[in-house]
Amino acid sequence: MFVLVNLKAYPCGPIEIAEAARDVAEDYGVDIAVAPQAAHLSRVADTGVETWGQHVSPVEHGSHTGSTLAEAVDDAGATGTMLNHSECRLTLADIDAGLDAAERVGLDTTVCANNPEQVGAAAALGPDAVAVEPPELIGTGTPVSKADPDIVTDAVAAAEAVSDDVSVYCGAGISTGEDLVAARELGAEGVLLASGVAKADDPKAALENLVEPL
């Protein structure tokens, strides 16, 4: 199972969380990545944890003030990026261009989607993974695997109908080891979470509790 911890723009300690994720990944043999703010990418990558961008813009070098250039994310030490998070929506054309941008520099990609239908559309664009995240459950502490497990199984089926090479991750409300196991049993190969770690008083303990059942 792949665990991607999105720090969003929370008032947390990105280096503390990165070091905790690095240590827990090593101790438990689990693949854990951290997605900090773009300005913190290089410092997080310097800890040795797998580092992801929260976004790359669908642009090339040029006059694109305020954009997040894929080459800059790569230079900072990231190895992957999310696209189309519910808090950073893109058009289908921009998702496609964002995937092209990530591919230019060899970044792994996960495209977020609201529902199985969007998962199928995203999978057709050829990312490494798609993540199903119903927006209404994000940050609630109620995982989609409990609220509506059919969304996860249907998302897996939608992706498989398009390509066997696209992994499916489960997001929204993930916070416990039970949630992680439930996601795996429903066919997901990874999870995305944020507040369960970024808002935790002890991020390392939160990560340990998350992966211990594996």
PDB file of C-alpha atoms in Angstrom:
ATOM      1  CA  MET A   1       0.000   0.000   0.000  1.00  0.00           C
ATOM      2  CA  PHE A   2       1.170   3.486  -0.923  1.00  0.00           C
ATOM      3  CA  VAL A   3       0.505   6.274   1.596  1.00  0.00           C
ATOM      4  CA  LEU A   4       0.539   9.873   0.355  1.00  0.00           C
ATOM      5  CA  VAL A   5       0.357  12.524   3.077  1.00  0.00           C
ATOM      6  CA  ASN A   6      -0.869  15.838   1.680  1.00  0.00           C
ATOM      7  CA  LEU A   7       0.088  18.746   3.946  1.00  0.00           C
ATOM      8  CA  LYS A   8      -2.135  21.170   2.012  1.00  0.00           C
ATOM      9  CA  ALA A   9      -1.617  24.664   3.488  1.00  0.00           C
ATOM     10  CA  TYR A  10      -2.040  23.520   7.081  1.00  0.00           C
ATOM     11  CA  PRO A  11      -0.029  25.252   9.830  1.00  0.00           C
ATOM     12  CA  CYS A  12       2.108  22.188  10.467  1.00  0.00           C
ATOM     13  CA  GLY A  13       5.816  21.422  10.622  1.00  0.00           C
ATOM     14  CA  PRO A  14       6.686  20.001   7.196  1.00  0.00           C
ATOM     15  CA  ILE A  15      10.167  18.896   8.237  1.00  0.00           C
ATOM     16  CA  GLU A  16       8.922  17.219  11.421  1.00  0.00           C
ATOM     17  CA  ILE A  17       6.292  15.331   9.433  1.00  0.00           C
ATOM     18  CA  ALA A  18       8.765  14.458   6.674  1.00  0.00           C
ATOM     19  CA  GLU A  19      11.242  13.019   9.183  1.00  0.00           C
ATOM     20  CA  ALA A  20       8.470  11.082  10.908  1.00  0.00           C
ATOM     21  CA  ALA A  21       7.244   9.688   7.572  1.00  0.00           C
ATOM     22  CA  ARG A  22      10.779   8.733   6.585  1.00  0.00           C
ATOM     23  CA  ASP A  23      11.375   6.882   9.853  1.00  0.00           C
ATOM     24  CA  VAL A  24       8.012   5.101   9.875  1.00  0.00           C
ATOM     25  CA  ALA A  25       8.462   4.053   6.246  1.00  0.00           C
ATOM     26  CA  GLU A  26      11.835   2.535   7.108  1.00  0.00           C
ATOM     27  CA  ASP A  27      10.646   0.896  10.332  1.00  0.00           C
ATOM     28  CA  TYR A  28       7.497  -0.657   8.847  1.00  0.00           C
ATOM     29  CA  GLY A  29       8.577  -1.228   5.247  1.00  0.00           C
ATOM     30  CA  VAL A  30       5.708   0.862   3.870  1.00  0.00           C
ATOM     31  CA  ASP A  31       5.912   3.315   0.969  1.00  0.00           C
ATOM     32  CA  ILE A  32       5.079   6.741   2.454  1.00  0.00           C
ATOM     33  CA  ALA A  33       5.357  10.039   0.583  1.00  0.00           C
ATOM     34  CA  VAL A  34       4.799  13.613   1.746  1.00  0.00           C
ATOM     35  CA  ALA A  35       3.361  16.427  -0.392  1.00  0.00           C
ATOM     36  CA  PRO A  36       4.264  19.805   1.155  1.00  0.00           C
ATOM     37  CA  GLN A  37       3.794  23.339  -0.082  1.00  0.00           C
ATOM     38  CA  ALA A  38       5.917  24.041  -3.180  1.00  0.00           C
ATOM     39  CA  ALA A  39       8.190  26.379  -1.214  1.00  0.00           C
ATOM     40  CA  HIS A  40       9.052  23.529   1.159  1.00  0.00           C
ATOM     41  CA  LEU A  41       9.714  20.836  -1.448  1.00  0.00           C
ATOM     42  CA  SER A  42      13.517  20.949  -1.360  1.00  0.00           C
ATOM     43  CA  ARG A  43      13.709  21.010   2.447  1.00  0.00           C
ATOM     44  CA  VAL A  44      11.326  18.074   2.702  1.00  0.00           C
ATOM     45  CA  ALA A  45      13.203  16.144   0.009  1.00  0.00           C
ATOM     46  CA  ASP A  46      16.461  16.743   1.892  1.00  0.00           C
ATOM     47  CA  THR A  47      15.118  14.621   4.781  1.00  0.00           C
ATOM     48  CA  GLY A  48      15.200  11.581   2.531  1.00  0.00           C
ATOM     49  CA  VAL A  49      11.446  11.000   2.527  1.00  0.00           C
ATOM     50  CA  GLU A  50       9.696  10.364  -0.784  1.00  0.00           C
ATOM     51  CA  THR A  51       8.473  13.819  -1.789  1.00  0.00           C
ATOM     52  CA  TRP A  52       5.557  14.778  -4.030  1.00  0.00           C
ATOM     53  CA  GLY A  53       4.284  18.054  -5.385  1.00  0.00           C
ATOM     54  CA  GLN A  54       0.730  19.043  -4.570  1.00  0.00           C
ATOM     55  CA  HIS A  55       0.325  20.216  -8.159  1.00  0.00           C
ATOM     56  CA  VAL A  56       2.148  21.008 -11.373  1.00  0.00           C
ATOM     57  CA  SER A  57       0.780  23.514 -13.863  1.00  0.00           C
ATOM     58  CA  PRO A  58      -0.044  22.511 -17.445  1.00  0.00           C
ATOM     59  CA  VAL A  59       2.675  24.760 -18.875  1.00  0.00           C
ATOM     60  CA  GLU A  60       6.179  24.691 -20.297  1.00  0.00           C
ATOM     61  CA  HIS A  61       8.983  27.196 -19.706  1.00  0.00           C
ATOM     62  CA  GLY A  62       7.804  30.692 -20.559  1.00  0.00           C
ATOM     63  CA  SER A  63       5.661  33.606 -19.395  1.00  0.00           C
ATOM     64  CA  HIS A  64       3.613  31.827 -16.719  1.00  0.00           C
ATOM     65  CA  THR A  65       3.861  33.903 -13.557  1.00  0.00           C
ATOM     66  CA  GLY A  66       2.473  32.084 -10.528  1.00  0.00           C
ATOM     67  CA  SER A  67       2.606  28.671 -12.175  1.00  0.00           C
ATOM     68  CA  THR A  68       4.206  25.596 -10.645  1.00  0.00           C
ATOM     69  CA  LEU A  69       6.616  24.389 -13.320  1.00  0.00           C
ATOM     70  CA  ALA A  70       7.177  20.635 -13.431  1.00  0.00           C
ATOM     71  CA  GLU A  71      10.898  21.200 -13.951  1.00  0.00           C
ATOM     72  CA  ALA A  72      11.042  23.246 -10.726  1.00  0.00           C
ATOM     73  CA  VAL A  73       9.232  20.520  -8.781  1.00  0.00           C
ATOM     74  CA  ASP A  74      11.694  17.970 -10.156  1.00  0.00           C
ATOM     75  CA  ASP A  75      14.701  20.194  -9.387  1.00  0.00           C
ATOM     76  CA  ALA A  76      13.499  20.525  -5.792  1.00  0.00           C
ATOM     77  CA  GLY A  77      13.782  16.765  -5.336  1.00  0.00           C
ATOM     78  CA  ALA A  78      10.191  15.611  -5.786  1.00  0.00           C
ATOM     79  CA  THR A  79       9.539  12.304  -7.511  1.00  0.00           C
ATOM     80  CA  GLY A  80       5.805  12.610  -8.061  1.00  0.00           C
ATOM     81  CA  THR A  81       2.858  14.978  -8.167  1.00  0.00           C
ATOM     82  CA  MET A  82      -0.861  15.063  -7.617  1.00  0.00           C
ATOM     83  CA  LEU A  83      -3.182  16.652 -10.165  1.00  0.00           C
ATOM     84  CA  ASN A  84      -6.813  17.753  -9.975  1.00  0.00           C
ATOM     85  CA  HIS A  85      -7.265  17.616  -6.207  1.00  0.00           C
ATOM     86  CA  SER A  86     -10.780  18.761  -5.298  1.00  0.00           C
ATOM     87  CA  GLU A  87      -9.211  21.931  -3.881  1.00  0.00           C
ATOM     88  CA  CYS A  88      -7.282  22.576  -7.101  1.00  0.00           C
ATOM     89  CA  ARG A  89      -9.605  21.528  -9.906  1.00  0.00           C
ATOM     90  CA  LEU A  90      -8.473  21.366 -13.531  1.00  0.00           C
ATOM     91  CA  THR A  91     -10.253  20.923 -16.837  1.00  0.00           C
ATOM     92  CA  LEU A  92      -9.756  17.600 -18.572  1.00  0.00           C
ATOM     93  CA  ALA A  93      -7.524  19.339 -21.108  1.00  0.00           C
ATOM     94  CA  ASP A  94      -5.379  20.820 -18.334  1.00  0.00           C
ATOM     95  CA  ILE A  95      -5.116  17.455 -16.591  1.00  0.00           C
ATOM     96  CA  ASP A  96      -3.837  16.008 -19.849  1.00  0.00           C
ATOM     97  CA  ALA A  97      -1.341  18.865 -20.244  1.00  0.00           C
ATOM     98  CA  GLY A  98      -0.319  18.527 -16.600  1.00  0.00           C
ATOM     99  CA  LEU A  99       0.396  14.845 -17.156  1.00  0.00           C
ATOM    100  CA  ASP A 100       2.517  15.774 -20.178  1.00  0.00           C
ATOM    101  CA  ALA A 101       4.410  18.271 -18.025  1.00  0.00           C
ATOM    102  CA  ALA A 102       5.049  15.665 -15.331  1.00  0.00           C
ATOM    103  CA  GLU A 103       6.141  13.133 -17.943  1.00  0.00           C
ATOM    104  CA  ARG A 104       8.712  15.605 -19.322  1.00  0.00           C
ATOM    105  CA  VAL A 105      10.694  15.317 -16.100  1.00  0.00           C
ATOM    106  CA  GLY A 106       9.744  11.779 -15.069  1.00  0.00           C
ATOM    107  CA  LEU A 107       7.428  12.574 -12.154  1.00  0.00           C
ATOM    108  CA  ASP A 108       5.010   9.876 -11.011  1.00  0.00           C
ATOM    109  CA  THR A 109       1.410  11.041 -11.247  1.00  0.00           C
ATOM    110  CA  THR A 110      -1.829  10.618  -9.346  1.00  0.00           C
ATOM    111  CA  VAL A 111      -4.980  12.241 -10.715  1.00  0.00           C
ATOM    112  CA  CYS A 112      -7.722  12.848  -8.156  1.00  0.00           C
ATOM    113  CA  ALA A 113     -11.375  12.312  -9.069  1.00  0.00           C
ATOM    114  CA  ASN A 114     -14.729  12.723  -7.324  1.00  0.00           C
ATOM    115  CA  ASN A 115     -16.423   9.521  -8.418  1.00  0.00           C
ATOM    116  CA  PRO A 116     -15.992   6.333 -10.482  1.00  0.00           C
ATOM    117  CA  GLU A 117     -17.084   8.055 -13.703  1.00  0.00           C
ATOM    118  CA  GLN A 118     -14.359  10.664 -13.319  1.00  0.00           C
ATOM    119  CA  VAL A 119     -11.896   7.916 -12.377  1.00  0.00           C
ATOM    120  CA  GLY A 120     -12.537   6.241 -15.720  1.00  0.00           C
ATOM    121  CA  ALA A 121     -12.030   9.500 -17.610  1.00  0.00           C
ATOM    122  CA  ALA A 122      -8.838  10.257 -15.706  1.00  0.00           C
ATOM    123  CA  ALA A 123      -7.477   6.748 -16.194  1.00  0.00           C
ATOM    124  CA  ALA A 124      -7.920   7.124 -19.952  1.00  0.00           C
ATOM    125  CA  LEU A 125      -5.344   9.940 -19.880  1.00  0.00           C
ATOM    126  CA  GLY A 126      -2.646   7.518 -18.718  1.00  0.00           C
ATOM    127  CA  PRO A 127      -1.527   8.599 -15.228  1.00  0.00           C
ATOM    128  CA  ASP A 128       0.290   6.197 -12.946  1.00  0.00           C
ATOM    129  CA  ALA A 129      -2.640   6.247 -10.534  1.00  0.00           C
ATOM    130  CA  VAL A 130      -6.048   7.740  -9.914  1.00  0.00           C
ATOM    131  CA  ALA A 131      -7.441   8.570  -6.479  1.00  0.00           C
ATOM    132  CA  VAL A 132     -11.152   8.561  -5.746  1.00  0.00           C
ATOM    133  CA  GLU A 133     -12.017  11.277  -3.211  1.00  0.00           C
ATOM    134  CA  PRO A 134     -15.637  12.363  -2.689  1.00  0.00           C
ATOM    135  CA  PRO A 135     -15.224  16.058  -1.747  1.00  0.00           C
ATOM    136  CA  GLU A 136     -17.968  15.935   0.877  1.00  0.00           C
ATOM    137  CA  LEU A 137     -15.905  13.481   2.950  1.00  0.00           C
ATOM    138  CA  ILE A 138     -12.556  15.286   2.803  1.00  0.00           C
ATOM    139  CA  GLY A 139     -11.459  16.362   6.263  1.00  0.00           C
ATOM    140  CA  THR A 140     -14.461  14.768   7.979  1.00  0.00           C
ATOM    141  CA  GLY A 141     -12.703  11.772   9.515  1.00  0.00           C
ATOM    142  CA  THR A 142     -15.309   9.534   7.857  1.00  0.00           C
ATOM    143  CA  PRO A 143     -13.572   7.411   5.225  1.00  0.00           C
ATOM    144  CA  VAL A 144     -15.252   6.669   1.930  1.00  0.00           C
ATOM    145  CA  SER A 145     -14.598   2.969   2.611  1.00  0.00           C
ATOM    146  CA  LYS A 146     -17.186   3.213   5.404  1.00  0.00           C
ATOM    147  CA  ALA A 147     -19.506   5.930   4.081  1.00  0.00           C
ATOM    148  CA  ASP A 148     -19.928   4.341   0.642  1.00  0.00           C
ATOM    149  CA  PRO A 149     -17.606   1.401  -0.091  1.00  0.00           C
ATOM    150  CA  ASP A 150     -19.222   0.895  -3.500  1.00  0.00           C
ATOM    151  CA  ILE A 151     -17.526   4.102  -4.659  1.00  0.00           C
ATOM    152  CA  VAL A 152     -14.136   2.456  -4.122  1.00  0.00           C
ATOM    153  CA  THR A 153     -14.994  -0.866  -5.761  1.00  0.00           C
ATOM    154  CA  ASP A 154     -16.692   0.922  -8.656  1.00  0.00           C
ATOM    155  CA  ALA A 155     -13.655   3.186  -9.065  1.00  0.00           C
ATOM    156  CA  VAL A 156     -11.380   0.147  -9.240  1.00  0.00           C
ATOM    157  CA  ALA A 157     -13.640  -1.407 -11.868  1.00  0.00           C
ATOM    158  CA  ALA A 158     -13.768   1.854 -13.852  1.00  0.00           C
ATOM    159  CA  ALA A 159      -9.990   2.106 -13.944  1.00  0.00           C
ATOM    160  CA  GLU A 160      -9.545  -1.557 -14.831  1.00  0.00           C
ATOM    161  CA  ALA A 161     -11.987  -1.168 -17.714  1.00  0.00           C
ATOM    162  CA  VAL A 162      -9.618   1.398 -19.198  1.00  0.00           C
ATOM    163  CA  SER A 163      -6.176   0.054 -18.269  1.00  0.00           C
ATOM    164  CA  ASP A 164      -4.578  -2.562 -16.043  1.00  0.00           C
ATOM    165  CA  ASP A 165      -1.597  -0.248 -15.579  1.00  0.00           C
ATOM    166  CA  VAL A 166      -3.372   2.495 -13.595  1.00  0.00           C
ATOM    167  CA  SER A 167      -3.420   2.006  -9.838  1.00  0.00           C
ATOM    168  CA  VAL A 168      -6.389   3.170  -7.760  1.00  0.00           C
ATOM    169  CA  TYR A 169      -5.954   4.999  -4.473  1.00  0.00           C
ATOM    170  CA  CYS A 170      -8.579   5.863  -1.905  1.00  0.00           C
ATOM    171  CA  GLY A 171      -8.827   9.269  -0.271  1.00  0.00           C
ATOM    172  CA  ALA A 172     -11.153  11.395   1.862  1.00  0.00           C
ATOM    173  CA  GLY A 173     -11.476  10.780   5.582  1.00  0.00           C
ATOM    174  CA  ILE A 174      -8.604   8.293   5.896  1.00  0.00           C
ATOM    175  CA  SER A 175      -7.064   8.483   9.380  1.00  0.00           C
ATOM    176  CA  THR A 176      -6.668   5.043  10.972  1.00  0.00           C
ATOM    177  CA  GLY A 177      -5.104   1.677  10.266  1.00  0.00           C
ATOM    178  CA  GLU A 178      -8.605   0.255  10.005  1.00  0.00           C
ATOM    179  CA  ASP A 179      -9.306   2.700   7.173  1.00  0.00           C
ATOM    180  CA  LEU A 180      -6.132   1.624   5.390  1.00  0.00           C
ATOM    181  CA  VAL A 181      -6.990  -2.071   5.645  1.00  0.00           C
ATOM    182  CA  ALA A 182     -10.559  -1.420   4.482  1.00  0.00           C
ATOM    183  CA  ALA A 183      -9.281   0.476   1.445  1.00  0.00           C
ATOM    184  CA  ARG A 184      -6.974  -2.413   0.567  1.00  0.00           C
ATOM    185  CA  GLU A 185      -9.766  -4.961   0.927  1.00  0.00           C
ATOM    186  CA  LEU A 186     -11.910  -2.916  -1.468  1.00  0.00           C
ATOM    187  CA  GLY A 187      -9.171  -3.092  -4.101  1.00  0.00           C
ATOM    188  CA  ALA A 188      -7.260   0.148  -3.569  1.00  0.00           C
ATOM    189  CA  GLU A 189      -3.473   0.032  -3.810  1.00  0.00           C
ATOM    190  CA  GLY A 190      -2.871   3.148  -1.748  1.00  0.00           C
ATOM    191  CA  VAL A 191      -4.437   5.977   0.211  1.00  0.00           C
ATOM    192  CA  LEU A 192      -4.301   9.757   0.318  1.00  0.00           C
ATOM    193  CA  LEU A 193      -4.743  11.562   3.610  1.00  0.00           C
ATOM    194  CA  ALA A 194      -4.075  14.980   5.070  1.00  0.00           C
ATOM    195  CA  SER A 195      -5.569  16.151   8.363  1.00  0.00           C
ATOM    196  CA  GLY A 196      -5.133  12.762  10.055  1.00  0.00           C
ATOM    197  CA  VAL A 197      -1.385  13.398  10.052  1.00  0.00           C
ATOM    198  CA  ALA A 198      -0.933  17.111   9.340  1.00  0.00           C
ATOM    199  CA  LYS A 199      -3.213  18.104  12.227  1.00  0.00           C
ATOM    200  CA  ALA A 200      -2.072  15.393  14.631  1.00  0.00           C
ATOM    201  CA  ASP A 201      -0.389  16.388  17.913  1.00  0.00           C
ATOM    202  CA  ASP A 202       2.115  13.567  17.283  1.00  0.00           C
ATOM    203  CA  PRO A 203       2.469  12.972  13.519  1.00  0.00           C
ATOM    204  CA  LYS A 204       4.817  10.024  13.982  1.00  0.00           C
ATOM    205  CA  ALA A 205       2.389   8.232  16.289  1.00  0.00           C
ATOM    206  CA  ALA A 206      -0.435   8.939  13.837  1.00  0.00           C
ATOM    207  CA  LEU A 207       1.589   7.398  11.002  1.00  0.00           C
ATOM    208  CA  GLU A 208       2.550   4.397  13.106  1.00  0.00           C
ATOM    209  CA  ASN A 209      -1.091   3.780  14.017  1.00  0.00           C
ATOM    210  CA  LEU A 210      -1.992   4.099  10.353  1.00  0.00           C
ATOM    211  CA  VAL A 211       0.458   1.538   8.968  1.00  0.00           C
ATOM    212  CA  GLU A 212       0.815  -0.852  11.918  1.00  0.00           C
ATOM    213  CA  PRO A 213      -2.032  -3.170  10.747  1.00  0.00           C
ATOM    214  CA  LEU A 214      -0.164  -3.770   7.481  1.00  0.00           C
TER     215      LEU A 214
END
